[in-house]
Short mmCIF file of C-alpha atoms in Angstrom, two decimals:
data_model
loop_
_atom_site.label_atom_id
_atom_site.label_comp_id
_atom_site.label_asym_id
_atom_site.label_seq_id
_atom_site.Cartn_x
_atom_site.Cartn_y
_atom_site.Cartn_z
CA UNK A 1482 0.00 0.00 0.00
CA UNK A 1483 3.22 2.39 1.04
CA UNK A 1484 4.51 1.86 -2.08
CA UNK A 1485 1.51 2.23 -4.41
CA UNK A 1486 0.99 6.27 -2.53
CA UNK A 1487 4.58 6.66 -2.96
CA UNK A 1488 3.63 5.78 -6.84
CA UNK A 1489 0.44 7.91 -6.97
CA UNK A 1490 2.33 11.15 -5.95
CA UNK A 1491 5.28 9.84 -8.79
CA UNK A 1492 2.50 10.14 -11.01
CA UNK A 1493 1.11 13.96 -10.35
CA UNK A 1494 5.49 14.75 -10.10
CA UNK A 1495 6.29 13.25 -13.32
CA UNK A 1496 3.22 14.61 -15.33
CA UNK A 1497 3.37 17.36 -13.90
CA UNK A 1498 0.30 20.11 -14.95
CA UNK A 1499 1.11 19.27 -18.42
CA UNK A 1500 -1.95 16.51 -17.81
CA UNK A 1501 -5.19 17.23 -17.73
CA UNK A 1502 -7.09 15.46 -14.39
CA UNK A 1503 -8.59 12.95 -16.29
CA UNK A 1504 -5.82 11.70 -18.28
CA UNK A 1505 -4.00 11.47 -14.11
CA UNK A 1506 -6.88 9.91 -13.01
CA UNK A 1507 -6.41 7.07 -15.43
CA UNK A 1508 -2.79 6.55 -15.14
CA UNK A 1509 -3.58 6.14 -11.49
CA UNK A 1510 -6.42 3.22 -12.27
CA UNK A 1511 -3.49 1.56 -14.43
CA UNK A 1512 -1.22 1.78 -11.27
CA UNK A 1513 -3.43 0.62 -9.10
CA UNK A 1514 -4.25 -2.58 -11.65
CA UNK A 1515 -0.85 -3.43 -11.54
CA UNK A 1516 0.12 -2.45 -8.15
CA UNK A 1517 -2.79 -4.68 -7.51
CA UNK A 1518 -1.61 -7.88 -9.63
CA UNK A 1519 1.81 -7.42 -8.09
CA UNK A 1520 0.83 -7.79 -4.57
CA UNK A 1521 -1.66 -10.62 -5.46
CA UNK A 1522 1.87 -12.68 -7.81
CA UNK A 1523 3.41 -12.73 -3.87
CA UNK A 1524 0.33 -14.55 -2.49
CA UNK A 1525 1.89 -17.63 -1.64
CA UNK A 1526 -1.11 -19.44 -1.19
CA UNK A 1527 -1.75 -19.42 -4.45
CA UNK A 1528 0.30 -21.60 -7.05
CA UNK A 1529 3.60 -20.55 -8.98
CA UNK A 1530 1.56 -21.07 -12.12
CA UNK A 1531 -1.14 -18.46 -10.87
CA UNK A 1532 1.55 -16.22 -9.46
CA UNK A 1533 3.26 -15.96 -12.69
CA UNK A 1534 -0.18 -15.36 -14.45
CA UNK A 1535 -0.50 -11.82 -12.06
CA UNK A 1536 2.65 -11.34 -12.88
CA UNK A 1537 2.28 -11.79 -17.15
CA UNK A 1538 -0.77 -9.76 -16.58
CA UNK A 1539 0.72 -6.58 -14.67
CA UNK A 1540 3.75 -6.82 -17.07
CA UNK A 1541 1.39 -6.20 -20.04
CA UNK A 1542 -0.69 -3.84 -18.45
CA UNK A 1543 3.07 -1.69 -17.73
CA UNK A 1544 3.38 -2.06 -21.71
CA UNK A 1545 0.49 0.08 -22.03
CA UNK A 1546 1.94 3.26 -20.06
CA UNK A 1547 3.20 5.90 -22.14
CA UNK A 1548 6.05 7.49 -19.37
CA UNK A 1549 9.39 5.29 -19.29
CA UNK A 1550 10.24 6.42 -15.39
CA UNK A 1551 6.91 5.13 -14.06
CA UNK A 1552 7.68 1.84 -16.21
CA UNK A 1553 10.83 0.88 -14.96
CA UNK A 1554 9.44 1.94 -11.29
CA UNK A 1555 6.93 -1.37 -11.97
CA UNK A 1556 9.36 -3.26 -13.72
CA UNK A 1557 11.39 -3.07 -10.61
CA UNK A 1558 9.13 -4.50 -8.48
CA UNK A 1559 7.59 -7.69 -11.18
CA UNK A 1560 11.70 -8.07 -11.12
CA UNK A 1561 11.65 -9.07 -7.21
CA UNK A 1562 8.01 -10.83 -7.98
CA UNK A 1563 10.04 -12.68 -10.31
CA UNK A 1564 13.20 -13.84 -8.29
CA UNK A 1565 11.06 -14.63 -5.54
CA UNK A 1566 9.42 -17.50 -7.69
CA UNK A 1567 12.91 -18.31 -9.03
CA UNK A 1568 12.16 -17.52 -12.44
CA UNK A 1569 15.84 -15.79 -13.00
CA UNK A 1570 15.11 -15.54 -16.94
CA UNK A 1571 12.15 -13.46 -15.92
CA UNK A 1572 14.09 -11.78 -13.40
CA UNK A 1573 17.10 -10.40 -15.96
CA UNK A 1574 14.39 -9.57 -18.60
CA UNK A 1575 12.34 -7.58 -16.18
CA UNK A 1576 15.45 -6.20 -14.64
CA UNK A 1577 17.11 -5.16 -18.08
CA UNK A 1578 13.46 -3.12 -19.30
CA UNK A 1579 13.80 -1.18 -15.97
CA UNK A 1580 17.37 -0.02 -16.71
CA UNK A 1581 16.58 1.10 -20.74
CA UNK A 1582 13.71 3.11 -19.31
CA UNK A 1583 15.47 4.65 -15.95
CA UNK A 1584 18.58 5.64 -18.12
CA UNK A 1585 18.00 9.26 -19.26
CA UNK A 1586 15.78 10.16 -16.38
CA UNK A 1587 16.56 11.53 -12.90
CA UNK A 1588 15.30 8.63 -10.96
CA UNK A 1589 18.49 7.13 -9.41
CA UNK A 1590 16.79 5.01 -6.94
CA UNK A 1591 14.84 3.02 -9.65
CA UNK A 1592 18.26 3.27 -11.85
CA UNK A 1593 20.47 2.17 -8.66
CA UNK A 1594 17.97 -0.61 -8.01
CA UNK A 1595 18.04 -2.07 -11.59
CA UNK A 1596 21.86 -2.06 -11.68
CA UNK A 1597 21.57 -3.81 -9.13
CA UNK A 1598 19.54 -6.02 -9.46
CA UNK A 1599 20.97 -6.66 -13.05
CA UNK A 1600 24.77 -7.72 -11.30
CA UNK A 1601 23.13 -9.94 -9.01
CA UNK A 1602 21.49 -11.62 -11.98
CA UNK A 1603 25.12 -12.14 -13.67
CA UNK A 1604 26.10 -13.21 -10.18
CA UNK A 1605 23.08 -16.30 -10.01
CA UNK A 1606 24.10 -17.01 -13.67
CA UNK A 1607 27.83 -17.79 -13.26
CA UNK A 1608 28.76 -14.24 -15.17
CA UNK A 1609 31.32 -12.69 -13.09
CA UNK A 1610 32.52 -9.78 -15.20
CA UNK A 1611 28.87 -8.28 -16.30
CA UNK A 1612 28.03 -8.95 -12.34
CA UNK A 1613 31.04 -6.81 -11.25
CA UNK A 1614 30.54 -4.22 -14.15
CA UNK A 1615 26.54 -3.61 -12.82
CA UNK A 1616 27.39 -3.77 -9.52
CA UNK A 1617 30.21 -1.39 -10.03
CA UNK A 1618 27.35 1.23 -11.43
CA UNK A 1619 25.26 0.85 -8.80
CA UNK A 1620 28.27 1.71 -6.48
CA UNK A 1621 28.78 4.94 -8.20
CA UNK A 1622 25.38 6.01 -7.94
CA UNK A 1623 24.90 4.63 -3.93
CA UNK A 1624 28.31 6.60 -3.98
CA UNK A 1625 26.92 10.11 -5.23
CA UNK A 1626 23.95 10.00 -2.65
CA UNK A 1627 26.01 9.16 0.33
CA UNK A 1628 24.00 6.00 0.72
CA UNK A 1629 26.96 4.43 3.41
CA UNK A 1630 25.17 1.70 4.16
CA UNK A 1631 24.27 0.07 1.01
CA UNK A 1632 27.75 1.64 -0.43
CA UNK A 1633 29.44 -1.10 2.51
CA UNK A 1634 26.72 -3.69 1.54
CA UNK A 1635 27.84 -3.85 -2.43
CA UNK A 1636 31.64 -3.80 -1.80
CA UNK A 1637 31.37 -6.52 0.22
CA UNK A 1638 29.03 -8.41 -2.43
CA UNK A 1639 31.91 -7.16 -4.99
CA UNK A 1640 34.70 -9.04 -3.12
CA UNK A 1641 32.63 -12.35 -3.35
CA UNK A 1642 32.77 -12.14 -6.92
CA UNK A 1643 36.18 -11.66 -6.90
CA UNK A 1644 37.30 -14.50 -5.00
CA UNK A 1645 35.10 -16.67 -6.82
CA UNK A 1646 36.79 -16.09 -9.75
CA UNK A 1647 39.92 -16.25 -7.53
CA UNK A 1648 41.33 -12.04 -7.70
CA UNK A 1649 42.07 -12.38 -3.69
CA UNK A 1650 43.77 -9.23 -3.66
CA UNK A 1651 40.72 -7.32 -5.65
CA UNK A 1652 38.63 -8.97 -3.28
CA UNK A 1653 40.73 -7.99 -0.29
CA UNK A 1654 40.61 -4.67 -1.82
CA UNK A 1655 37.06 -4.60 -2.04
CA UNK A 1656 36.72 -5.92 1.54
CA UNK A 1657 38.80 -3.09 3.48
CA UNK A 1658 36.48 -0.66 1.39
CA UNK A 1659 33.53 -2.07 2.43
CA UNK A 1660 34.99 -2.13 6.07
CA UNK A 1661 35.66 1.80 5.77
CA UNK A 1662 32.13 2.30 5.04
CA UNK A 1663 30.20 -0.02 7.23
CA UNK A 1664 31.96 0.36 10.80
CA UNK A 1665 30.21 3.89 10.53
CA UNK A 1666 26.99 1.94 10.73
CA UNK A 1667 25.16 -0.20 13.03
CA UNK A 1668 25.34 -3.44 10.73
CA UNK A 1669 26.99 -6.04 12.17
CA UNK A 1670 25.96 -8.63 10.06
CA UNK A 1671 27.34 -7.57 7.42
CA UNK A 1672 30.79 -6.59 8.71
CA UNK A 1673 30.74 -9.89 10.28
CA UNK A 1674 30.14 -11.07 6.80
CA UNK A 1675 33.17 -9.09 5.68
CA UNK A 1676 35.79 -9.42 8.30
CA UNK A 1677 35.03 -13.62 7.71
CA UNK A 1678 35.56 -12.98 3.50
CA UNK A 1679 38.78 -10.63 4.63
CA UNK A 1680 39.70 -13.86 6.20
CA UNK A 1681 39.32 -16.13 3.28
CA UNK A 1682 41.18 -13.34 0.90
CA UNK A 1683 44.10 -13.12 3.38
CA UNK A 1684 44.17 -17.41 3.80
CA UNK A 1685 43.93 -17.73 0.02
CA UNK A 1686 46.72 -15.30 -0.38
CA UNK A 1687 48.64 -17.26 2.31
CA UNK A 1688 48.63 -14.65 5.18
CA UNK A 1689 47.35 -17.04 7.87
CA UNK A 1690 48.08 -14.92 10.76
CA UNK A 1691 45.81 -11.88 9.31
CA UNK A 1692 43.25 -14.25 8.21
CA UNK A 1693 43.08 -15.50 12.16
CA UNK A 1694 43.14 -12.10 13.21
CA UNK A 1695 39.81 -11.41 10.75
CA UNK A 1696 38.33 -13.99 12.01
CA UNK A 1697 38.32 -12.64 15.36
CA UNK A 1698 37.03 -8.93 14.50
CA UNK A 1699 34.24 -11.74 12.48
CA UNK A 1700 33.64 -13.55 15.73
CA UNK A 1701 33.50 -10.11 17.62
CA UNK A 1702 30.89 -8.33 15.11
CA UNK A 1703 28.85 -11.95 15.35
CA UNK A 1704 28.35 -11.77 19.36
CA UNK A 1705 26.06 -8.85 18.30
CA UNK A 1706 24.15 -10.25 16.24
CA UNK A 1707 20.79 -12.24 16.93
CA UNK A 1708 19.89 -16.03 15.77
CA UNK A 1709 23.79 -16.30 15.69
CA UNK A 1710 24.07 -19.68 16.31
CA UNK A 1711 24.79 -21.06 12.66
CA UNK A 1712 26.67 -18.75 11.44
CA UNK A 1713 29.12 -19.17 14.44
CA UNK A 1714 29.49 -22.88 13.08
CA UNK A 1715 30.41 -21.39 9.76
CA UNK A 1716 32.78 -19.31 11.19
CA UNK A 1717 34.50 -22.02 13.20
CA UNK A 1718 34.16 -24.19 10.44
CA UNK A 1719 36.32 -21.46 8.48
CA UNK A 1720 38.84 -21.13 11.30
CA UNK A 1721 39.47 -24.76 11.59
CA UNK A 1722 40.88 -24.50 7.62
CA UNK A 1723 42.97 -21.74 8.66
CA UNK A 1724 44.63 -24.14 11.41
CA UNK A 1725 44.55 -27.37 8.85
CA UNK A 1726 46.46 -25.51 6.35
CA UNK A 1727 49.57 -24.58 8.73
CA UNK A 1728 49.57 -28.37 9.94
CA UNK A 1729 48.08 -27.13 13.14
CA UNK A 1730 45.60 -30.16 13.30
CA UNK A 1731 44.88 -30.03 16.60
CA UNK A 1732 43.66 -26.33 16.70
CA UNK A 1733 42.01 -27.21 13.75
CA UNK A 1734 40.23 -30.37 15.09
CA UNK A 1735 39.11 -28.47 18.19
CA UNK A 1736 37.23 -25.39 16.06
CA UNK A 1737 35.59 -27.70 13.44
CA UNK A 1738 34.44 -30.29 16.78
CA UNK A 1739 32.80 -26.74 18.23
CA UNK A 1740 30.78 -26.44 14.72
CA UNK A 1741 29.80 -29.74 14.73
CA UNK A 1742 28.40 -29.09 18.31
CA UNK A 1743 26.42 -26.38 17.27
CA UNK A 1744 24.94 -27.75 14.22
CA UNK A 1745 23.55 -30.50 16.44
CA UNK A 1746 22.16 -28.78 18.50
#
C-alpha cells in the first residue's frame, strides 16, 4: 500500500500540470491494476503457475503506459516478484526493461535498483565480469547520494565475486572498502560477513596470521548479532581450515568439533 501512494504522488510529479485530471486519473487506475496484480503474484497461497499469471498480466498492463520512469518503477518491483518465484530468466528480462527506461531520467533510486539487481542476476548465472561491471554502477550512484550503508553492503558483495573467480587481492581490496564504510553503521551482520571474506582473501593469499586475526574482529561483530548460532558454526568451520592448512591439526580439530556441536544442537 506504502509503495503504491509513494507511486500515486510519482505520477502527479512526473506529469506534472502538463496533464489534464482525467488523463492522471487514469494513469492512477493503471497503477493501481498493476500495483494490484503485483501484490496478489506474492500470495503464496496461491500456485507458482497463478503467481506468474498476475505477474504476465501486470507486465502487459506496464506495456500500455506511455512514461518510461513510471515503467521501470513497476518493472522493478515484477523483477523481485520474479526472483522470488525463481524464475531468474524473468528476473534479468524484467530487470534489463527497468534499466533502458530509468537511463535518461533523474530517478536514481529506480536506476540504482536495476543495476543492481541486473549484477546480481550475472552473479546467479555464473557471469562474473557483467556482475562486477553492474554492480560497479550501482556503487557509483549509492556513492553520489552518500547512501553508506548500502555503499558497505555492495563492496562486500563485490569481493565475493572476486574471489570466486579467484582475484584475492581485488577482493581484499574490495573488503577493506567495504569495512571503511560499514563500521560507521550499526550493521553487524554484514561486517561480520566481511571481516570472515577478509579472512578467506588473506588465507587464500597465504597470510594465515591476518586471516586469524579477521576472524576474530568476524567472531567479535557476530556476538552482536541475533539467531547467531549457525553462522558461528560457519565461522569455526572457516577457522578450523585456517589451522589445517599450517599443519596445526589439533587447533584445527578443536574449532571444526565446536561447529559440529552447534549444528547439532
Amino acid at each position: 500500500m506504502i509503495k503504491y501512494v509513494i507511486l500515486v504522488f510519482a505520477i502527479f510529479f512526473l506529469f506534472g500540470c502538463s496533464q489534464g485530471m482525467q488523463s492522471k486519473k487514469k494513469v492512477i487506475a493503471a497503477v493501481q491494476s498493476i500495483d494490484s496484480l503485483i501484490v496478489l503474484s506474492k500470495t503464496t497461497s496461491f500456485s507458482d503457475s497463478v503467481r506468474n499469471g498476475y505477474l504476465l498480466k501486470a507486465k502487459q498492463h506496464i506495456e500500455w503506459l506511455k512514461n518510461d520512469s513510471l515503467k521501470a518503477r513497476l518493472l522493478i518491483r515484477t523483477a523481485h516478484s520474479t526472483q522470488l518465484l525463481g524464475d531468474f530468466k524473468s528476473y534479468g528480462q524484467s530487470s534489463k526493461k527497468a534499466l533502458k527506461y530509468a537511463t535518461g531520467g533523474n530517478d536514481t533510486i529506480v536506476l540504482s535498483r536495476a543495476y543492481y539487481y541486473l549484477g546480481y542476476f550475472y552473479q546467479f548465472t555464473y557471469k562474473p565480469d557483467s556482475s562486477y561491471y553492474f554492480y560497479n554502477k550501482a556503487l557509483q550512484l549509492f556513492a553520489l547520494k552518500k547512501d553508506i550503508k548500502n555503499e558497505g553492503r555492495l563492496l562486500l558483495t563485490m569481493a565475493m565475486v572476486q574471489e570466486s573467480v579467484r582475484d584475492y587481492t581485488g577482493s581484499e581490496i574490495s573488503s577493506i572498502k567495504a569495512i571503511s564504510k560499514l563500521e560507521r553503521t550499526k550493521d553487524f551482520k554484514s561486517l561480520y560477513t566481511v571481516y570472515n571474506s577478509l579472512a578467506l582473501a588473506r588465507k587464500n593469499l597465504g597470510d594465515y596470521s591476518s586471516a586469524l586475526q579477521n576472524f576474530e574482529k568476524a567472531k567479535e561483530y557476530l556476538g552482536k548479532v541475533e539467531n547467531n548460532k549457525f553462522l558461528f558454526a560457519y565461522l569455526y568451520n572457516n577457522t578450523g581450515r585456517i589451522y589445517a592448512a599450517q599443519n596445526r591439526y589439533k587447533m584445527a580439530l578443536d574449532y571444526y568439533t565446536n561447529a559440529i556441536k552447534i549444528k547439532n544442537l
